Amino acid sequence: MTSTSAKSAQANPARAVRQHALTSRFLGVDFVPIFPEKVPITKQESTAAATSARGGAGGTAVGEVELIPPPRTDWHTVDEKRAAAQKQLDAIRARYEKDQPHAKFVTAHTNIVFGEGDPCARLMFIGEAPGLDEDRTGRPFVGRAGQLLARMIYAMGLSRHEVYIANVLKTRPPNNATPTSEEAAACAPYLYDQIAAVRPEVIVTLGLPASRIILKTEEAMSRMRGKWASWSHPDTKKYPDLTIPVMPTFHPAFLLRQYTQENRNKVWSDLKRVMTKLGLQGRKKG
Ligand code: URA
């Protein structure tokens, strides 16, 4: 039996080749980049980013911004909904800083990496733990894996300012070790409250530790990825109706290590499912 994509490839081979090349380029790193260091954004986004620059890399020109722009710090002033959600996030951060759940474990951190992005984002990404670059800047996903994540976000038709990015652990483990289940469990309540504050329409978990703690399972990544699951806040009394669809996919750092066409296609197919659910068209061209 001939599949639909095989049929359309036969009908329009040039289009099929172009589509294949675009998909590969979206997720690749050793291609002729379609994502320059600066990507175009709307004037409104650009102005907001420029006025809220706090740390982060370089200046912001009107009409374009870095793939990883400086974080916005003006969420309290955007609208009432965002002000309220950001206030909740600030309170969770303050509680985390007071409780210091990481103090029970060996860490290699200088900064807490709490999370950043639109406090009312429709899409939330959850990674594992900060690495060296994240620890230095106090920002999630700003190193090599972060660059690839930013390209994925861009390919989906979004910018970093339009999503929320957090990690299971808020502090860097020594030698970037994988979080133990005890560490993940100690930090999870803060992550759960972060999700409840943002209330995204979809969560994408990046890699095994995030997928396991969110889906409360010991399943292997290969069995979880690409399949819709769901997350509910464990405090069902406080959050009786909070159930959010979850799409587990490979961590960008894994993708960088095992940079095969097959793995890139898998991640892109997972992200396309998310795009369909959110009604996103994706980036038409680079
Ligand atoms: N890897 C993660 O899981 N999180 C980061 O913030 C950076 C790299």
PDB file of C-alpha atoms and ligand atoms in Angstrom:
ATOM      1  CA  MET A   1       0.000   0.000   0.000  1.00  0.00           C
ATOM      2  CA  THR A   2       1.296   3.485  -0.868  1.00  0.00           C
ATOM      3  CA  SER A   3       1.222   6.073   1.946  1.00  0.00           C
ATOM      4  CA  THR A   4      -0.244   9.559   1.451  1.00  0.00           C
ATOM      5  CA  SER A   5       3.181  11.203   1.757  1.00  0.00           C
ATOM      6  CA  ALA A   6       4.674   8.721  -0.722  1.00  0.00           C
ATOM      7  CA  LYS A   7       1.833   9.496  -3.140  1.00  0.00           C
ATOM      8  CA  SER A   8       2.295  13.263  -2.824  1.00  0.00           C
ATOM      9  CA  ALA A   9       6.063  12.814  -3.227  1.00  0.00           C
ATOM     10  CA  GLN A  10       5.414  10.942  -6.471  1.00  0.00           C
ATOM     11  CA  ALA A  11       2.999  13.643  -7.634  1.00  0.00           C
ATOM     12  CA  ASN A  12       5.326  16.535  -6.787  1.00  0.00           C
ATOM     13  CA  PRO A  13       8.888  15.313  -6.206  1.00  0.00           C
ATOM     14  CA  ALA A  14      10.401  18.819  -6.142  1.00  0.00           C
ATOM     15  CA  ARG A  15       8.045  19.889  -3.362  1.00  0.00           C
ATOM     16  CA  ALA A  16       8.753  16.692  -1.419  1.00  0.00           C
ATOM     17  CA  VAL A  17      12.510  17.233  -1.635  1.00  0.00           C
ATOM     18  CA  ARG A  18      12.129  20.871  -0.542  1.00  0.00           C
ATOM     19  CA  GLN A  19       9.880  19.874   2.373  1.00  0.00           C
ATOM     20  CA  HIS A  20      12.347  17.199   3.470  1.00  0.00           C
ATOM     21  CA  ALA A  21      15.222  19.689   3.311  1.00  0.00           C
ATOM     22  CA  LEU A  22      13.268  22.288   5.293  1.00  0.00           C
ATOM     23  CA  THR A  23      12.344  19.772   7.985  1.00  0.00           C
ATOM     24  CA  SER A  24      15.957  18.676   8.311  1.00  0.00           C
ATOM     25  CA  ARG A  25      17.180  22.241   8.432  1.00  0.00           C
ATOM     26  CA  PHE A  26      14.680  23.175  11.134  1.00  0.00           C
ATOM     27  CA  LEU A  27      16.193  20.650  13.482  1.00  0.00           C
ATOM     28  CA  GLY A  28      19.752  20.396  12.275  1.00  0.00           C
ATOM     29  CA  VAL A  29      22.862  22.203  13.326  1.00  0.00           C
ATOM     30  CA  ASP A  30      25.286  21.389  10.542  1.00  0.00           C
ATOM     31  CA  PHE A  31      23.131  22.716   7.736  1.00  0.00           C
ATOM     32  CA  VAL A  32      23.328  26.026   5.936  1.00  0.00           C
ATOM     33  CA  PRO A  33      21.344  27.814   8.633  1.00  0.00           C
ATOM     34  CA  ILE A  34      17.939  29.196   7.767  1.00  0.00           C
ATOM     35  CA  PHE A  35      17.953  30.791  11.207  1.00  0.00           C
ATOM     36  CA  PRO A  36      20.413  33.627  11.373  1.00  0.00           C
ATOM     37  CA  GLU A  37      21.731  34.790  14.720  1.00  0.00           C
ATOM     38  CA  LYS A  38      19.038  37.426  14.731  1.00  0.00           C
ATOM     39  CA  VAL A  39      15.491  36.526  13.788  1.00  0.00           C
ATOM     40  CA  PRO A  40      12.744  38.897  12.713  1.00  0.00           C
ATOM     41  CA  ILE A  41      10.040  39.673  15.257  1.00  0.00           C
ATOM     42  CA  THR A  42       7.227  42.196  15.382  1.00  0.00           C
ATOM     43  CA  LYS A  43       7.976  45.783  16.261  1.00  0.00           C
ATOM     44  CA  GLN A  44       5.908  45.407  19.438  1.00  0.00           C
ATOM     45  CA  GLU A  45       7.956  42.398  20.615  1.00  0.00           C
ATOM     46  CA  SER A  46      11.155  44.156  19.693  1.00  0.00           C
ATOM     47  CA  THR A  47      10.274  47.270  21.678  1.00  0.00           C
ATOM     48  CA  ALA A  48       9.262  45.206  24.698  1.00  0.00           C
ATOM     49  CA  ALA A  49      12.472  43.185  24.547  1.00  0.00           C
ATOM     50  CA  ALA A  50      14.593  46.299  24.189  1.00  0.00           C
ATOM     51  CA  THR A  51      13.004  48.024  27.167  1.00  0.00           C
ATOM     52  CA  SER A  52      13.206  44.968  29.389  1.00  0.00           C
ATOM     53  CA  ALA A  53      16.757  43.871  28.664  1.00  0.00           C
ATOM     54  CA  ARG A  54      18.267  42.440  31.862  1.00  0.00           C
ATOM     55  CA  GLY A  55      21.483  40.577  31.268  1.00  0.00           C
ATOM     56  CA  GLY A  56      21.345  38.267  28.283  1.00  0.00           C
ATOM     57  CA  ALA A  57      23.273  38.707  25.100  1.00  0.00           C
ATOM     58  CA  GLY A  58      23.838  41.990  23.346  1.00  0.00           C
ATOM     59  CA  GLY A  59      21.540  44.785  22.238  1.00  0.00           C
ATOM     60  CA  THR A  60      18.305  44.521  20.328  1.00  0.00           C
ATOM     61  CA  ALA A  61      17.696  46.212  16.997  1.00  0.00           C
ATOM     62  CA  VAL A  62      14.161  47.236  16.098  1.00  0.00           C
ATOM     63  CA  GLY A  63      12.671  44.629  13.787  1.00  0.00           C
ATOM     64  CA  GLU A  64      14.978  41.798  14.757  1.00  0.00           C
ATOM     65  CA  VAL A  65      16.117  40.068  17.886  1.00  0.00           C
ATOM     66  CA  GLU A  66      18.621  37.386  18.853  1.00  0.00           C
ATOM     67  CA  LEU A  67      17.540  33.758  18.700  1.00  0.00           C
ATOM     68  CA  ILE A  68      17.855  33.880  22.491  1.00  0.00           C
ATOM     69  CA  PRO A  69      16.746  37.428  23.288  1.00  0.00           C
ATOM     70  CA  PRO A  70      17.188  39.041  26.688  1.00  0.00           C
ATOM     71  CA  PRO A  71      14.358  38.055  29.016  1.00  0.00           C
ATOM     72  CA  ARG A  72      11.343  40.312  29.282  1.00  0.00           C
ATOM     73  CA  THR A  73      10.955  41.756  32.747  1.00  0.00           C
ATOM     74  CA  ASP A  74       7.831  43.807  32.095  1.00  0.00           C
ATOM     75  CA  TRP A  75       5.196  41.084  32.417  1.00  0.00           C
ATOM     76  CA  HIS A  76       3.601  42.903  35.364  1.00  0.00           C
ATOM     77  CA  THR A  77       2.681  45.748  33.042  1.00  0.00           C
ATOM     78  CA  VAL A  78       1.511  43.916  29.894  1.00  0.00           C
ATOM     79  CA  ASP A  79      -2.056  43.168  30.967  1.00  0.00           C
ATOM     80  CA  GLU A  80      -3.980  42.140  34.091  1.00  0.00           C
ATOM     81  CA  LYS A  81      -3.855  38.422  33.337  1.00  0.00           C
ATOM     82  CA  ARG A  82      -0.096  38.423  32.901  1.00  0.00           C
ATOM     83  CA  ALA A  83       0.431  40.645  35.926  1.00  0.00           C
ATOM     84  CA  ALA A  84      -1.546  38.177  38.078  1.00  0.00           C
ATOM     85  CA  ALA A  85       0.269  35.099  36.719  1.00  0.00           C
ATOM     86  CA  GLN A  86       3.672  36.754  37.093  1.00  0.00           C
ATOM     87  CA  LYS A  87       2.813  37.675  40.685  1.00  0.00           C
ATOM     88  CA  GLN A  88       2.079  34.005  41.378  1.00  0.00           C
ATOM     89  CA  LEU A  89       5.361  32.985  39.747  1.00  0.00           C
ATOM     90  CA  ASP A  90       7.255  35.541  41.831  1.00  0.00           C
ATOM     91  CA  ALA A  91       5.664  34.102  44.984  1.00  0.00           C
ATOM     92  CA  ILE A  92       6.647  30.536  43.987  1.00  0.00           C
ATOM     93  CA  ARG A  93      10.196  31.701  43.355  1.00  0.00           C
ATOM     94  CA  ALA A  94      10.322  33.421  46.741  1.00  0.00           C
ATOM     95  CA  ARG A  95       9.066  30.209  48.396  1.00  0.00           C
ATOM     96  CA  TYR A  96      11.677  28.169  46.513  1.00  0.00           C
ATOM     97  CA  GLU A  97      14.444  30.558  47.604  1.00  0.00           C
ATOM     98  CA  LYS A  98      13.284  30.349  51.211  1.00  0.00           C
ATOM     99  CA  ASP A  99      12.848  26.546  51.255  1.00  0.00           C
ATOM    100  CA  GLN A 100      16.012  25.813  49.269  1.00  0.00           C
ATOM    101  CA  PRO A 101      15.041  22.212  48.421  1.00  0.00           C
ATOM    102  CA  HIS A 102      18.374  21.845  46.605  1.00  0.00           C
ATOM    103  CA  ALA A 103      20.264  22.369  49.891  1.00  0.00           C
ATOM    104  CA  LYS A 104      19.674  18.683  50.693  1.00  0.00           C
ATOM    105  CA  PHE A 105      21.704  17.679  47.637  1.00  0.00           C
ATOM    106  CA  VAL A 106      25.155  18.290  46.242  1.00  0.00           C
ATOM    107  CA  THR A 107      24.937  21.070  43.668  1.00  0.00           C
ATOM    108  CA  ALA A 108      27.389  23.036  41.562  1.00  0.00           C
ATOM    109  CA  HIS A 109      25.342  26.180  41.319  1.00  0.00           C
ATOM    110  CA  THR A 110      25.940  29.883  41.622  1.00  0.00           C
ATOM    111  CA  ASN A 111      22.503  31.009  40.457  1.00  0.00           C
ATOM    112  CA  ILE A 112      18.982  29.701  40.761  1.00  0.00           C
ATOM    113  CA  VAL A 113      17.480  29.157  37.313  1.00  0.00           C
ATOM    114  CA  PHE A 114      13.789  29.482  38.033  1.00  0.00           C
ATOM    115  CA  GLY A 115      12.315  29.710  34.528  1.00  0.00           C
ATOM    116  CA  GLU A 116      11.294  32.452  32.131  1.00  0.00           C
ATOM    117  CA  GLY A 117       8.861  33.450  29.459  1.00  0.00           C
ATOM    118  CA  ASP A 118       5.274  34.535  29.014  1.00  0.00           C
ATOM    119  CA  PRO A 119       3.522  33.911  32.354  1.00  0.00           C
ATOM    120  CA  CYS A 120       0.373  33.105  30.328  1.00  0.00           C
ATOM    121  CA  ALA A 121       2.128  31.106  27.597  1.00  0.00           C
ATOM    122  CA  ARG A 122       0.030  28.638  25.606  1.00  0.00           C
ATOM    123  CA  LEU A 123       3.056  26.352  25.411  1.00  0.00           C
ATOM    124  CA  MET A 124       5.448  25.394  28.203  1.00  0.00           C
ATOM    125  CA  PHE A 125       8.716  23.495  27.755  1.00  0.00           C
ATOM    126  CA  ILE A 126      10.157  21.586  30.692  1.00  0.00           C
ATOM    127  CA  GLY A 127      13.796  20.533  30.677  1.00  0.00           C
ATOM    128  CA  GLU A 128      15.998  18.688  33.112  1.00  0.00           C
ATOM    129  CA  ALA A 129      18.355  21.011  34.980  1.00  0.00           C
ATOM    130  CA  PRO A 130      20.520  24.056  34.308  1.00  0.00           C
ATOM    131  CA  GLY A 131      23.952  23.535  32.768  1.00  0.00           C
ATOM    132  CA  LEU A 132      27.000  25.776  32.986  1.00  0.00           C
ATOM    133  CA  ASP A 133      25.677  28.558  30.716  1.00  0.00           C
ATOM    134  CA  GLU A 134      22.324  28.552  32.470  1.00  0.00           C
ATOM    135  CA  ASP A 135      24.016  28.673  35.887  1.00  0.00           C
ATOM    136  CA  ARG A 136      26.146  31.635  34.806  1.00  0.00           C
ATOM    137  CA  THR A 137      23.200  33.629  33.453  1.00  0.00           C
ATOM    138  CA  GLY A 138      20.385  32.424  35.721  1.00  0.00           C
ATOM    139  CA  ARG A 139      18.356  31.679  32.577  1.00  0.00           C
ATOM    140  CA  PRO A 140      17.064  28.331  31.277  1.00  0.00           C
ATOM    141  CA  PHE A 141      18.254  26.887  27.967  1.00  0.00           C
ATOM    142  CA  VAL A 142      20.755  29.507  26.845  1.00  0.00           C
ATOM    143  CA  GLY A 143      23.650  27.161  25.949  1.00  0.00           C
ATOM    144  CA  ARG A 144      24.018  24.872  22.942  1.00  0.00           C
ATOM    145  CA  ALA A 145      20.901  22.870  23.741  1.00  0.00           C
ATOM    146  CA  GLY A 146      19.117  26.170  24.266  1.00  0.00           C
ATOM    147  CA  GLN A 147      20.138  27.357  20.805  1.00  0.00           C
ATOM    148  CA  LEU A 148      18.602  24.245  19.302  1.00  0.00           C
ATOM    149  CA  LEU A 149      15.474  24.651  21.428  1.00  0.00           C
ATOM    150  CA  ALA A 150      15.201  28.263  20.227  1.00  0.00           C
ATOM    151  CA  ARG A 151      15.396  27.021  16.623  1.00  0.00           C
ATOM    152  CA  MET A 152      12.639  24.528  17.298  1.00  0.00           C
ATOM    153  CA  ILE A 153      10.483  27.244  18.858  1.00  0.00           C
ATOM    154  CA  TYR A 154      11.164  29.472  15.873  1.00  0.00           C
ATOM    155  CA  ALA A 155      10.320  26.663  13.437  1.00  0.00           C
ATOM    156  CA  MET A 156       6.995  26.263  15.232  1.00  0.00           C
ATOM    157  CA  GLY A 157       6.228  29.892  14.435  1.00  0.00           C
ATOM    158  CA  LEU A 158       6.841  31.216  17.952  1.00  0.00           C
ATOM    159  CA  SER A 159       9.539  33.155  19.761  1.00  0.00           C
ATOM    160  CA  ARG A 160      11.037  32.548  23.205  1.00  0.00           C
ATOM    161  CA  HIS A 161       8.978  35.445  24.545  1.00  0.00           C
ATOM    162  CA  GLU A 162       5.804  33.574  23.605  1.00  0.00           C
ATOM    163  CA  VAL A 163       6.513  30.349  25.497  1.00  0.00           C
ATOM    164  CA  TYR A 164       7.462  29.552  29.093  1.00  0.00           C
ATOM    165  CA  ILE A 165      10.593  27.503  29.786  1.00  0.00           C
ATOM    166  CA  ALA A 166      11.387  25.793  33.089  1.00  0.00           C
ATOM    167  CA  ASN A 167      13.390  22.874  34.415  1.00  0.00           C
ATOM    168  CA  VAL A 168      12.765  20.091  36.906  1.00  0.00           C
ATOM    169  CA  LEU A 169      15.803  21.197  38.950  1.00  0.00           C
ATOM    170  CA  LYS A 170      16.399  24.892  39.468  1.00  0.00           C
ATOM    171  CA  THR A 171      20.092  24.495  40.299  1.00  0.00           C
ATOM    172  CA  ARG A 172      22.953  22.973  38.339  1.00  0.00           C
ATOM    173  CA  PRO A 173      23.939  19.458  39.434  1.00  0.00           C
ATOM    174  CA  PRO A 174      27.673  18.696  39.698  1.00  0.00           C
ATOM    175  CA  ASN A 175      29.104  17.726  36.285  1.00  0.00           C
ATOM    176  CA  ASN A 176      25.629  18.193  34.810  1.00  0.00           C
ATOM    177  CA  ALA A 177      24.622  14.854  36.328  1.00  0.00           C
ATOM    178  CA  THR A 178      21.150  13.550  35.568  1.00  0.00           C
ATOM    179  CA  PRO A 179      18.830  14.463  38.456  1.00  0.00           C
ATOM    180  CA  THR A 180      18.196  11.581  40.833  1.00  0.00           C
ATOM    181  CA  SER A 181      14.570  10.684  41.501  1.00  0.00           C
ATOM    182  CA  GLU A 182      14.965  12.117  45.052  1.00  0.00           C
ATOM    183  CA  GLU A 183      16.211  15.450  43.701  1.00  0.00           C
ATOM    184  CA  ALA A 184      13.434  15.569  41.122  1.00  0.00           C
ATOM    185  CA  ALA A 185      10.814  14.736  43.748  1.00  0.00           C
ATOM    186  CA  ALA A 186      12.104  17.454  46.119  1.00  0.00           C
ATOM    187  CA  CYS A 187      11.902  20.128  43.410  1.00  0.00           C
ATOM    188  CA  ALA A 188       8.743  18.907  41.658  1.00  0.00           C
ATOM    189  CA  PRO A 189       6.213  20.736  43.893  1.00  0.00           C
ATOM    190  CA  TYR A 190       7.650  24.086  42.780  1.00  0.00           C
ATOM    191  CA  LEU A 191       7.491  23.017  39.128  1.00  0.00           C
ATOM    192  CA  TYR A 192       3.888  21.848  39.542  1.00  0.00           C
ATOM    193  CA  ASP A 193       2.948  25.228  41.012  1.00  0.00           C
ATOM    194  CA  GLN A 194       4.769  26.972  38.178  1.00  0.00           C
ATOM    195  CA  ILE A 195       2.674  25.023  35.677  1.00  0.00           C
ATOM    196  CA  ALA A 196      -0.483  25.885  37.600  1.00  0.00           C
ATOM    197  CA  ALA A 197       0.443  29.596  37.537  1.00  0.00           C
ATOM    198  CA  VAL A 198       1.113  29.611  33.773  1.00  0.00           C
ATOM    199  CA  ARG A 199      -1.731  27.216  32.881  1.00  0.00           C
ATOM    200  CA  PRO A 200      -0.369  26.424  29.419  1.00  0.00           C
ATOM    201  CA  GLU A 201      -2.579  24.664  26.888  1.00  0.00           C
ATOM    202  CA  VAL A 202       0.221  22.193  26.144  1.00  0.00           C
ATOM    203  CA  ILE A 203       3.370  21.049  27.948  1.00  0.00           C
ATOM    204  CA  VAL A 204       6.346  19.636  26.044  1.00  0.00           C
ATOM    205  CA  THR A 205       8.649  17.614  28.284  1.00  0.00           C
ATOM    206  CA  LEU A 206      12.232  17.471  27.038  1.00  0.00           C
ATOM    207  CA  GLY A 207      13.964  14.208  27.850  1.00  0.00           C
ATOM    208  CA  LEU A 208      13.603  11.482  30.430  1.00  0.00           C
ATOM    209  CA  PRO A 209      13.723  13.210  33.854  1.00  0.00           C
ATOM    210  CA  ALA A 210      11.128  15.835  32.866  1.00  0.00           C
ATOM    211  CA  SER A 211       8.872  13.292  31.159  1.00  0.00           C
ATOM    212  CA  ARG A 212       9.033  10.918  34.102  1.00  0.00           C
ATOM    213  CA  ILE A 213       8.347  13.477  36.819  1.00  0.00           C
ATOM    214  CA  ILE A 214       5.476  15.042  34.879  1.00  0.00           C
ATOM    215  CA  LEU A 215       3.898  11.759  33.787  1.00  0.00           C
ATOM    216  CA  LYS A 216       4.690  10.008  37.089  1.00  0.00           C
ATOM    217  CA  THR A 217       6.068   6.959  35.348  1.00  0.00           C
ATOM    218  CA  GLU A 218       9.299   4.976  35.017  1.00  0.00           C
ATOM    219  CA  GLU A 219       8.669   4.346  31.310  1.00  0.00           C
ATOM    220  CA  ALA A 220      11.532   4.562  28.784  1.00  0.00           C
ATOM    221  CA  MET A 221      11.750   7.668  26.606  1.00  0.00           C
ATOM    222  CA  SER A 222      11.293   5.640  23.429  1.00  0.00           C
ATOM    223  CA  ARG A 223       7.885   4.470  24.675  1.00  0.00           C
ATOM    224  CA  MET A 224       6.732   7.888  25.887  1.00  0.00           C
ATOM    225  CA  ARG A 225       7.804  10.236  23.097  1.00  0.00           C
ATOM    226  CA  GLY A 226       5.368  11.228  20.408  1.00  0.00           C
ATOM    227  CA  LYS A 227       2.302  10.105  22.366  1.00  0.00           C
ATOM    228  CA  TRP A 228      -0.103  12.504  24.008  1.00  0.00           C
ATOM    229  CA  ALA A 229      -0.343  12.094  27.759  1.00  0.00           C
ATOM    230  CA  SER A 230      -1.696  14.437  30.413  1.00  0.00           C
ATOM    231  CA  TRP A 231      -0.680  16.094  33.642  1.00  0.00           C
ATOM    232  CA  SER A 232      -2.866  17.127  36.569  1.00  0.00           C
ATOM    233  CA  HIS A 233      -1.792  19.019  39.660  1.00  0.00           C
ATOM    234  CA  PRO A 234      -1.459  16.556  42.562  1.00  0.00           C
ATOM    235  CA  ASP A 235      -3.374  19.000  44.774  1.00  0.00           C
ATOM    236  CA  THR A 236      -6.729  18.149  43.206  1.00  0.00           C
ATOM    237  CA  LYS A 237      -8.617  20.064  45.917  1.00  0.00           C
ATOM    238  CA  LYS A 238      -6.915  23.322  44.999  1.00  0.00           C
ATOM    239  CA  TYR A 239      -6.800  22.603  41.265  1.00  0.00           C
ATOM    240  CA  PRO A 240      -9.782  20.317  40.534  1.00  0.00           C
ATOM    241  CA  ASP A 241      -9.982  21.119  36.799  1.00  0.00           C
ATOM    242  CA  LEU A 242      -6.353  21.494  35.920  1.00  0.00           C
ATOM    243  CA  THR A 243      -5.440  18.816  33.378  1.00  0.00           C
ATOM    244  CA  ILE A 244      -2.978  19.691  30.633  1.00  0.00           C
ATOM    245  CA  PRO A 245      -1.991  17.664  27.543  1.00  0.00           C
ATOM    246  CA  VAL A 246       1.683  16.664  27.552  1.00  0.00           C
ATOM    247  CA  MET A 247       3.877  15.771  24.574  1.00  0.00           C
ATOM    248  CA  PRO A 248       7.146  14.122  25.636  1.00  0.00           C
ATOM    249  CA  THR A 249      10.008  14.449  23.177  1.00  0.00           C
ATOM    250  CA  PHE A 250      13.764  14.008  23.093  1.00  0.00           C
ATOM    251  CA  HIS A 251      15.919  16.547  24.908  1.00  0.00           C
ATOM    252  CA  PRO A 252      17.758  18.911  22.514  1.00  0.00           C
ATOM    253  CA  ALA A 253      21.069  17.898  24.156  1.00  0.00           C
ATOM    254  CA  PHE A 254      20.334  14.264  23.256  1.00  0.00           C
ATOM    255  CA  LEU A 255      19.539  15.369  19.724  1.00  0.00           C
ATOM    256  CA  LEU A 256      22.876  17.188  19.524  1.00  0.00           C
ATOM    257  CA  ARG A 257      24.653  14.036  20.714  1.00  0.00           C
ATOM    258  CA  GLN A 258      22.740  11.586  18.518  1.00  0.00           C
ATOM    259  CA  TYR A 259      22.298  13.777  15.527  1.00  0.00           C
ATOM    260  CA  THR A 260      20.603  11.386  13.151  1.00  0.00           C
ATOM    261  CA  GLN A 261      18.002  12.153  10.549  1.00  0.00           C
ATOM    262  CA  GLU A 262      15.716   9.677  12.280  1.00  0.00           C
ATOM    263  CA  ASN A 263      15.920  11.430  15.661  1.00  0.00           C
ATOM    264  CA  ARG A 264      15.429  14.874  14.131  1.00  0.00           C
ATOM    265  CA  ASN A 265      12.413  13.646  12.214  1.00  0.00           C
ATOM    266  CA  LYS A 266      10.969  12.166  15.405  1.00  0.00           C
ATOM    267  CA  VAL A 267      11.300  15.439  17.320  1.00  0.00           C
ATOM    268  CA  TRP A 268       9.877  17.453  14.458  1.00  0.00           C
ATOM    269  CA  SER A 269       6.936  15.066  14.176  1.00  0.00           C
ATOM    270  CA  ASP A 270       6.290  15.475  17.948  1.00  0.00           C
ATOM    271  CA  LEU A 271       6.400  19.252  17.611  1.00  0.00           C
ATOM    272  CA  LYS A 272       4.045  19.124  14.644  1.00  0.00           C
ATOM    273  CA  ARG A 273       1.493  17.334  16.803  1.00  0.00           C
ATOM    274  CA  VAL A 274       1.798  20.185  19.290  1.00  0.00           C
ATOM    275  CA  MET A 275       1.449  22.740  16.484  1.00  0.00           C
ATOM    276  CA  THR A 276      -1.720  21.027  15.255  1.00  0.00           C
ATOM    277  CA  LYS A 277      -3.206  21.108  18.753  1.00  0.00           C
ATOM    278  CA  LEU A 278      -2.374  24.791  19.176  1.00  0.00           C
ATOM    279  CA  GLY A 279      -3.373  25.725  15.611  1.00  0.00           C
ATOM    280  CA  LEU A 280       0.138  26.919  14.773  1.00  0.00           C
ATOM    281  CA  GLN A 281       1.169  27.094  11.137  1.00  0.00           C
ATOM    282  CA  GLY A 282       4.911  27.014  11.706  1.00  0.00           C
ATOM    283  CA  ARG A 283       7.428  29.184   9.921  1.00  0.00           C
ATOM    284  CA  LYS A 284       6.763  29.172   6.176  1.00  0.00           C
ATOM    285  CA  LYS A 285      10.349  29.936   5.215  1.00  0.00           C
ATOM    286  CA  GLY A 286      13.627  30.912   6.813  1.00  0.00           C
TER     287      GLY A 286
HETATM  288  N1  URA B   1      19.392  21.433  29.679  1.00  0.00           N
HETATM  289  C1  URA B   1      18.271  21.502  30.417  1.00  0.00           C
HETATM  290  O1  URA B   1      17.595  20.499  30.653  1.00  0.00           O
HETATM  291  N2  URA B   1      17.915  22.680  30.889  1.00  0.00           N
HETATM  292  C2  URA B   1      18.575  23.802  30.644  1.00  0.00           C
HETATM  293  O2  URA B   1      18.157  24.859  31.111  1.00  0.00           O
HETATM  294  C3  URA B   1      19.732  23.700  29.861  1.00  0.00           C
HETATM  295  C4  URA B   1      20.124  22.516  29.379  1.00  0.00           C
END
